[in-house]
XYZ file of N, CA, C and O in Angstrom:
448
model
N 9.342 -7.179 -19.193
C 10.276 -8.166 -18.693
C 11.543 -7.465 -18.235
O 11.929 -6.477 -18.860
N 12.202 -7.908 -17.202
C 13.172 -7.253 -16.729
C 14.596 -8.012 -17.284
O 14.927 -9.198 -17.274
N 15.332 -6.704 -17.805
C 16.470 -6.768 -18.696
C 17.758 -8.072 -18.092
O 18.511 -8.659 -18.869
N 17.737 -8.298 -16.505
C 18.610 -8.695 -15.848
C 18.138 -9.844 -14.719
O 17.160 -9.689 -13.987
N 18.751 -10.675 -14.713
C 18.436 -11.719 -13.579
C 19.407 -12.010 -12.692
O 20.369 -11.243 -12.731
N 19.450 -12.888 -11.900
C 20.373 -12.794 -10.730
C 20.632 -14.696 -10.474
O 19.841 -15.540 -10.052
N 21.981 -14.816 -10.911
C 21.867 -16.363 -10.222
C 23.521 -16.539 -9.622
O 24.686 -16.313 -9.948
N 22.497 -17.246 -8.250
C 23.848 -17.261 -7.017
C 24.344 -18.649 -6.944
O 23.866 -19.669 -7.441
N 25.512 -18.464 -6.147
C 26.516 -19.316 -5.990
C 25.874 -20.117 -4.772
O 24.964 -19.566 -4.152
N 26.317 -21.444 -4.381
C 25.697 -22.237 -3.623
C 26.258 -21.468 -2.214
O 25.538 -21.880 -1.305
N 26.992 -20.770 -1.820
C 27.802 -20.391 -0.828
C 26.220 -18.990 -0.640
O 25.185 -19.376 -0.097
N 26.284 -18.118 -0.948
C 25.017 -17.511 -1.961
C 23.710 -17.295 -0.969
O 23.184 -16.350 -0.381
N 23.451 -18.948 -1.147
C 22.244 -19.342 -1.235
C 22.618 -19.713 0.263
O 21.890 -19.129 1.066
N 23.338 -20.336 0.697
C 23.305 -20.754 1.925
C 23.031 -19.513 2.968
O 22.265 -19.614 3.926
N 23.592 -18.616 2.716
C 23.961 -17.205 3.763
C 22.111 -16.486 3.814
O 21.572 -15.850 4.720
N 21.602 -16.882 2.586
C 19.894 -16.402 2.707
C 19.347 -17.573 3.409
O 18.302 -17.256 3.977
N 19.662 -18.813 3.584
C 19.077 -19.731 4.341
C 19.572 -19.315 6.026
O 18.789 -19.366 6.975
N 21.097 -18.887 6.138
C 21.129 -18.725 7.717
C 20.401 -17.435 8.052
O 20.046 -17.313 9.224
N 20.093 -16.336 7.101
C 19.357 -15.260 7.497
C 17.838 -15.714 7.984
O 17.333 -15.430 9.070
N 17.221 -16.497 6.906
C 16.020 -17.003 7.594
C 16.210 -17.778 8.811
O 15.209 -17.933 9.511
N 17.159 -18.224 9.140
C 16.598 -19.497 9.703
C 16.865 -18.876 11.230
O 16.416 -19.262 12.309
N 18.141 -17.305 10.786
C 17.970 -16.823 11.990
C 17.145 -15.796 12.468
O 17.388 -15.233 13.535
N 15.835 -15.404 11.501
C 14.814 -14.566 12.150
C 13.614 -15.340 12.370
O 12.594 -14.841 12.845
N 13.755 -16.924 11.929
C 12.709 -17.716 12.675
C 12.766 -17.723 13.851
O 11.789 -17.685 14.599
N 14.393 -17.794 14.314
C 14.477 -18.452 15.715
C 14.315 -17.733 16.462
O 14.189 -18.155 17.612
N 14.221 -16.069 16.177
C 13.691 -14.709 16.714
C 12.457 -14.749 16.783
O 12.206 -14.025 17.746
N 11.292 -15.218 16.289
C 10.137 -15.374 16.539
C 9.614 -15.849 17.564
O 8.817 -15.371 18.372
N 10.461 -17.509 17.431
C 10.083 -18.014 18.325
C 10.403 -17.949 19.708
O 9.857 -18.293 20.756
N 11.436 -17.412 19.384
C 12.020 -16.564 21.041
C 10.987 -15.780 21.943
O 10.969 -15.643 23.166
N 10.319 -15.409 21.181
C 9.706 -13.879 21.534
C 8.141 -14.763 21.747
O 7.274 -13.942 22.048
N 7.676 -15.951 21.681
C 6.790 -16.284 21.698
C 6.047 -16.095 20.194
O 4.883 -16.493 20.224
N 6.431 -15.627 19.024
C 5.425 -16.302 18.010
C 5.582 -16.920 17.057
O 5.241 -16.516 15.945
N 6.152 -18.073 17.283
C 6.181 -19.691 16.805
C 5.398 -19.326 15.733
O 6.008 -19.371 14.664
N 3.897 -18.874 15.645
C 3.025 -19.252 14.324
C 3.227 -18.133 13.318
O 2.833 -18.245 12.157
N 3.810 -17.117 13.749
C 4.686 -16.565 12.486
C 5.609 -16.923 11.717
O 6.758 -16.819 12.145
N 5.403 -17.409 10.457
C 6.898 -17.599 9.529
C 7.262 -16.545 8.690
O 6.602 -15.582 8.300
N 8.639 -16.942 8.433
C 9.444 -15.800 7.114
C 8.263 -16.531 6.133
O 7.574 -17.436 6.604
N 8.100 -16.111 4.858
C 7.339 -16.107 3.949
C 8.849 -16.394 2.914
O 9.714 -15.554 2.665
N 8.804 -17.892 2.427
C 9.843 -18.120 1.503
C 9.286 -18.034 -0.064
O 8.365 -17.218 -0.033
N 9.435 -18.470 -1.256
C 9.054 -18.700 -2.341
C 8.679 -17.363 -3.155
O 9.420 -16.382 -3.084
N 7.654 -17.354 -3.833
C 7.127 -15.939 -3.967
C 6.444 -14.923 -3.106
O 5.352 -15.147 -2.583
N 7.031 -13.926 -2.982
C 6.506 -12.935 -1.689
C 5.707 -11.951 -2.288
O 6.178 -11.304 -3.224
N 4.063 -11.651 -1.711
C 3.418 -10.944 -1.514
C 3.647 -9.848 -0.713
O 4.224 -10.062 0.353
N 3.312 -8.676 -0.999
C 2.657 -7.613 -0.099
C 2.134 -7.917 1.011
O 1.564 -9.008 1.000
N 2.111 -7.278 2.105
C 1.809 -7.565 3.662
C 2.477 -9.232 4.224
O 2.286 -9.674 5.357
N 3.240 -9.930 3.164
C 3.958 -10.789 3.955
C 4.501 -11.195 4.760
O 4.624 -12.220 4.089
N 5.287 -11.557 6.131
C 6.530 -11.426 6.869
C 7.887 -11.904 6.190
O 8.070 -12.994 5.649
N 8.851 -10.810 6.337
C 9.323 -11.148 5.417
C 11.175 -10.891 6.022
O 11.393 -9.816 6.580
N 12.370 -11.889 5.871
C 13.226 -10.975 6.367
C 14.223 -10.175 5.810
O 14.564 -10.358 4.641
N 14.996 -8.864 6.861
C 14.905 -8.029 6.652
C 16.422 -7.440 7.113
O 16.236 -7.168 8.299
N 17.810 -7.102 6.800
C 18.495 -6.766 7.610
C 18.714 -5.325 8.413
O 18.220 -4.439 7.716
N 19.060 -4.996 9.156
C 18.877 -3.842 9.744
C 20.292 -3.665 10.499
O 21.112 -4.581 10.567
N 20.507 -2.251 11.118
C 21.344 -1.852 11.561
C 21.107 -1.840 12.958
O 20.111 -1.308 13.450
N 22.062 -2.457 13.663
C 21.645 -2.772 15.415
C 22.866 -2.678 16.421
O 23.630 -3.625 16.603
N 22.987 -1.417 17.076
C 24.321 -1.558 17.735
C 25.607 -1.957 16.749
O 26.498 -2.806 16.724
N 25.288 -1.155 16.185
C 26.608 -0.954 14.668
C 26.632 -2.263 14.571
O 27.778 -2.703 14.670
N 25.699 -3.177 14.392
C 26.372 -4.593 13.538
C 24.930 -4.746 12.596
O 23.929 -4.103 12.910
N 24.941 -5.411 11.742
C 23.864 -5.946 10.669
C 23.591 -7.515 11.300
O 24.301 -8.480 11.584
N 21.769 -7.105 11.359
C 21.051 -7.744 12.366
C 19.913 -8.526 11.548
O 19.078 -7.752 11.081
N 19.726 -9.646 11.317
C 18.231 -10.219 10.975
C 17.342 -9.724 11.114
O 17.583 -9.274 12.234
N 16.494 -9.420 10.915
C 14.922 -9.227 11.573
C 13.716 -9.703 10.686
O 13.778 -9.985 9.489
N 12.303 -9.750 11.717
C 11.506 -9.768 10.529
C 10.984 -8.501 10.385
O 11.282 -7.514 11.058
N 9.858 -8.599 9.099
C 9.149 -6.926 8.833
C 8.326 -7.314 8.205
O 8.526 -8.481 7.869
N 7.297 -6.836 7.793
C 5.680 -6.819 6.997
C 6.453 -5.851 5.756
O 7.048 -4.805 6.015
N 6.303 -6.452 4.319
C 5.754 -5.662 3.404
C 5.316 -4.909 2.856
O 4.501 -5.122 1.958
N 5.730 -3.728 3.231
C 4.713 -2.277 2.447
C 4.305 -1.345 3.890
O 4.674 -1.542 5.048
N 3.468 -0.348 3.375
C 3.207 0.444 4.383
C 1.691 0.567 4.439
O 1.102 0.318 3.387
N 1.099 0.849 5.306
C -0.373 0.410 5.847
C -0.718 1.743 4.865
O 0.036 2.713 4.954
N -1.865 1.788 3.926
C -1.995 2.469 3.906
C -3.553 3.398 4.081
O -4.466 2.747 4.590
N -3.845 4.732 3.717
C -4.400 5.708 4.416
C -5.658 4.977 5.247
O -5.918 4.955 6.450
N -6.479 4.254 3.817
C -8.094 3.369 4.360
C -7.996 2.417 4.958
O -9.118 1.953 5.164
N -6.750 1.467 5.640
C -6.755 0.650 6.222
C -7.136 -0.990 5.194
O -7.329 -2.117 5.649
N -7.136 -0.584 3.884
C -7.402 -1.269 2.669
C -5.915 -1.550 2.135
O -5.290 -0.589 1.687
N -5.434 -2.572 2.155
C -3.936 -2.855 1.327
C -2.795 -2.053 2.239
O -2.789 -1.673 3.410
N -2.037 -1.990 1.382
C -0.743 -1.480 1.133
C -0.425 -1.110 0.033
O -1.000 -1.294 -1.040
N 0.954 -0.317 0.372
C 1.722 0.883 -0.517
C 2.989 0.282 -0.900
O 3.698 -0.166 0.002
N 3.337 0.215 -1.988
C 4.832 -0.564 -1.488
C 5.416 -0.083 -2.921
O 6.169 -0.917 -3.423
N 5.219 1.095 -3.679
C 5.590 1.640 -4.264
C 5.897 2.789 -4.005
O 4.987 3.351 -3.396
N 7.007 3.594 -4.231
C 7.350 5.363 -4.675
C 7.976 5.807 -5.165
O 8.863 4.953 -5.163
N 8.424 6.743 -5.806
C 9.472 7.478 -6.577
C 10.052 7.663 -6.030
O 9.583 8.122 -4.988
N 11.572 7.545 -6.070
C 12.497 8.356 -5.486
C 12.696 9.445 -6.344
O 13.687 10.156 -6.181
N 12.298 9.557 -6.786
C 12.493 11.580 -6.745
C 11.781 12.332 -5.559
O 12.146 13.185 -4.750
N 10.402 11.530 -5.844
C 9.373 12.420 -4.774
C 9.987 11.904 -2.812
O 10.236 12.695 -1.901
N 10.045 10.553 -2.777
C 9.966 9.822 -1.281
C 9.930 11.372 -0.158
O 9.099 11.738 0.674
N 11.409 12.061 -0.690
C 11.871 12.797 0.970
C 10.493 14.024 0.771
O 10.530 14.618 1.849
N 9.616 14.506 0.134
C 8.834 15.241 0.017
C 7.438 14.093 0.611
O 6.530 14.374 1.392
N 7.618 13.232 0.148
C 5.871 12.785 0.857
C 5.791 12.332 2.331
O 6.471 11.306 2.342
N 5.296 12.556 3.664
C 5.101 12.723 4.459
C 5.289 11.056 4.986
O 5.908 10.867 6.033
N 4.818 10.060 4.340
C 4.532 8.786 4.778
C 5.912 8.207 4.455
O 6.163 7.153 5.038
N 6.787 8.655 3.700
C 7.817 8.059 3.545
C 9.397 9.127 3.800
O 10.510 8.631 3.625
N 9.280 10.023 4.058
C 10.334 11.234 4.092
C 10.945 10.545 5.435
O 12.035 10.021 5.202
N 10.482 10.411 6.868
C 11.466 9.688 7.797
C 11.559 8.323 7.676
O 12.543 7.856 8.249
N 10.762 7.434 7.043
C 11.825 6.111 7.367
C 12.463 5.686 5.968
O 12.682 4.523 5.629
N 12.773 7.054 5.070
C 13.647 7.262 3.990
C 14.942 7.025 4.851
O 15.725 6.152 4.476
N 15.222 7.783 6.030
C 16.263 8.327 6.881
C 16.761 7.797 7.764
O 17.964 7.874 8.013
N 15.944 7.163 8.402
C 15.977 6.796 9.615
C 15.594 4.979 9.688
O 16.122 4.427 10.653
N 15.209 4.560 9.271
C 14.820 3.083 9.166
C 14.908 2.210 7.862
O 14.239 1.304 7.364
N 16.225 3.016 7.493
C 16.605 1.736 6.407
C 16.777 0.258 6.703
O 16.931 -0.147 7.855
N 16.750 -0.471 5.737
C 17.137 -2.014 5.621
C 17.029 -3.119 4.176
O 16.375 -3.136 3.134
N 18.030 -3.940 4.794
C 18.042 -4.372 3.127
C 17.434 -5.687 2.925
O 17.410 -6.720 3.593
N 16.999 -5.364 1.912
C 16.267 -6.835 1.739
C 16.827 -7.703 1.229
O 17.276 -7.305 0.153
N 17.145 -9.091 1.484
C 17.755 -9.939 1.375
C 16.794 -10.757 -0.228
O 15.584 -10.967 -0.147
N 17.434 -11.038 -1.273
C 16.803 -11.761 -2.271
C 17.789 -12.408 -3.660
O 18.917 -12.167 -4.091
N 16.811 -13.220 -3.998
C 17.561 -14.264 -5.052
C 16.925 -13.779 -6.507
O 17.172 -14.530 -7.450
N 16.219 -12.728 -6.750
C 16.287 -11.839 -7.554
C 14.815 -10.704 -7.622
O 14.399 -10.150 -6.604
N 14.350 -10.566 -8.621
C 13.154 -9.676 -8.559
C 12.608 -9.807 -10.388
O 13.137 -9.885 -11.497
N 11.246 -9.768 -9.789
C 10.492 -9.553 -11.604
C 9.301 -8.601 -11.549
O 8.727 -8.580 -10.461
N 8.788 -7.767 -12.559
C 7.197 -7.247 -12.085
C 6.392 -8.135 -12.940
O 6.550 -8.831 -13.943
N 5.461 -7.812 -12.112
C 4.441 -8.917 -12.778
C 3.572 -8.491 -13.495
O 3.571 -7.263 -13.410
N 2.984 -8.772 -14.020
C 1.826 -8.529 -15.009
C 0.891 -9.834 -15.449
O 1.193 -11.016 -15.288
N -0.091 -9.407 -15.932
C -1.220 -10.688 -16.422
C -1.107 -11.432 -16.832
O -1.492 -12.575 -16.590
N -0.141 -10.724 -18.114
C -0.024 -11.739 -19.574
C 1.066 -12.953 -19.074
O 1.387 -13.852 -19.851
């Protein structure tokens, strides 16, 4: 169980609603309407949004979940940061393609 939780202010909560609501309207711009942000609990390979750095301002976007990985079976969406800048699949967009993920908190999961 994780030691810490996260609970926001209604002001908070609103600013993650204009983030979604402004990388929906990016979808549909672009022609794909039948893509949504993925709200509630988020899975791996989800769409999901994402902020990014764009012409020096912080930009909405969407992004998929994890990284494809080797067998074309799942995703990766774990690594060490000790190891990241040493493993090949993650050493440049350690660097180069940061972004932050926007959220109302985090838990790991397990069975029990």
């Amino acid at each position: 169980m994780c030691g810490r939780y996260t609970l926001f202010t209604e002001q908070e909560q609103r600013e993650l609603y204009n983030i979604i609501r402004e990388v929906d309207s990016k979808l549909k711009q672009n022609g794909l309407a039948e893509k949504q942000i993925k709200t509630g609990e988020i899975y791996p390979t989800n769409l999901v949004p994402v902020l990014v750095r764009q012409n020096d301002a912080v930009t909405p976007e969407a992004a998929v979940w994890g990284f494809p990985n080797f067998h074309n079976k799942g995703v990766i969406i774990n690594v060490r940061a000790e190891t990241a800048p040493e493993k090949r699949m993650f050493a440049q967009p350690l660097y180069t393609m940061r972004c932050a993920v926007p959220s109302t908190g985090f838990y790991e999961w397990d069975k029990s």
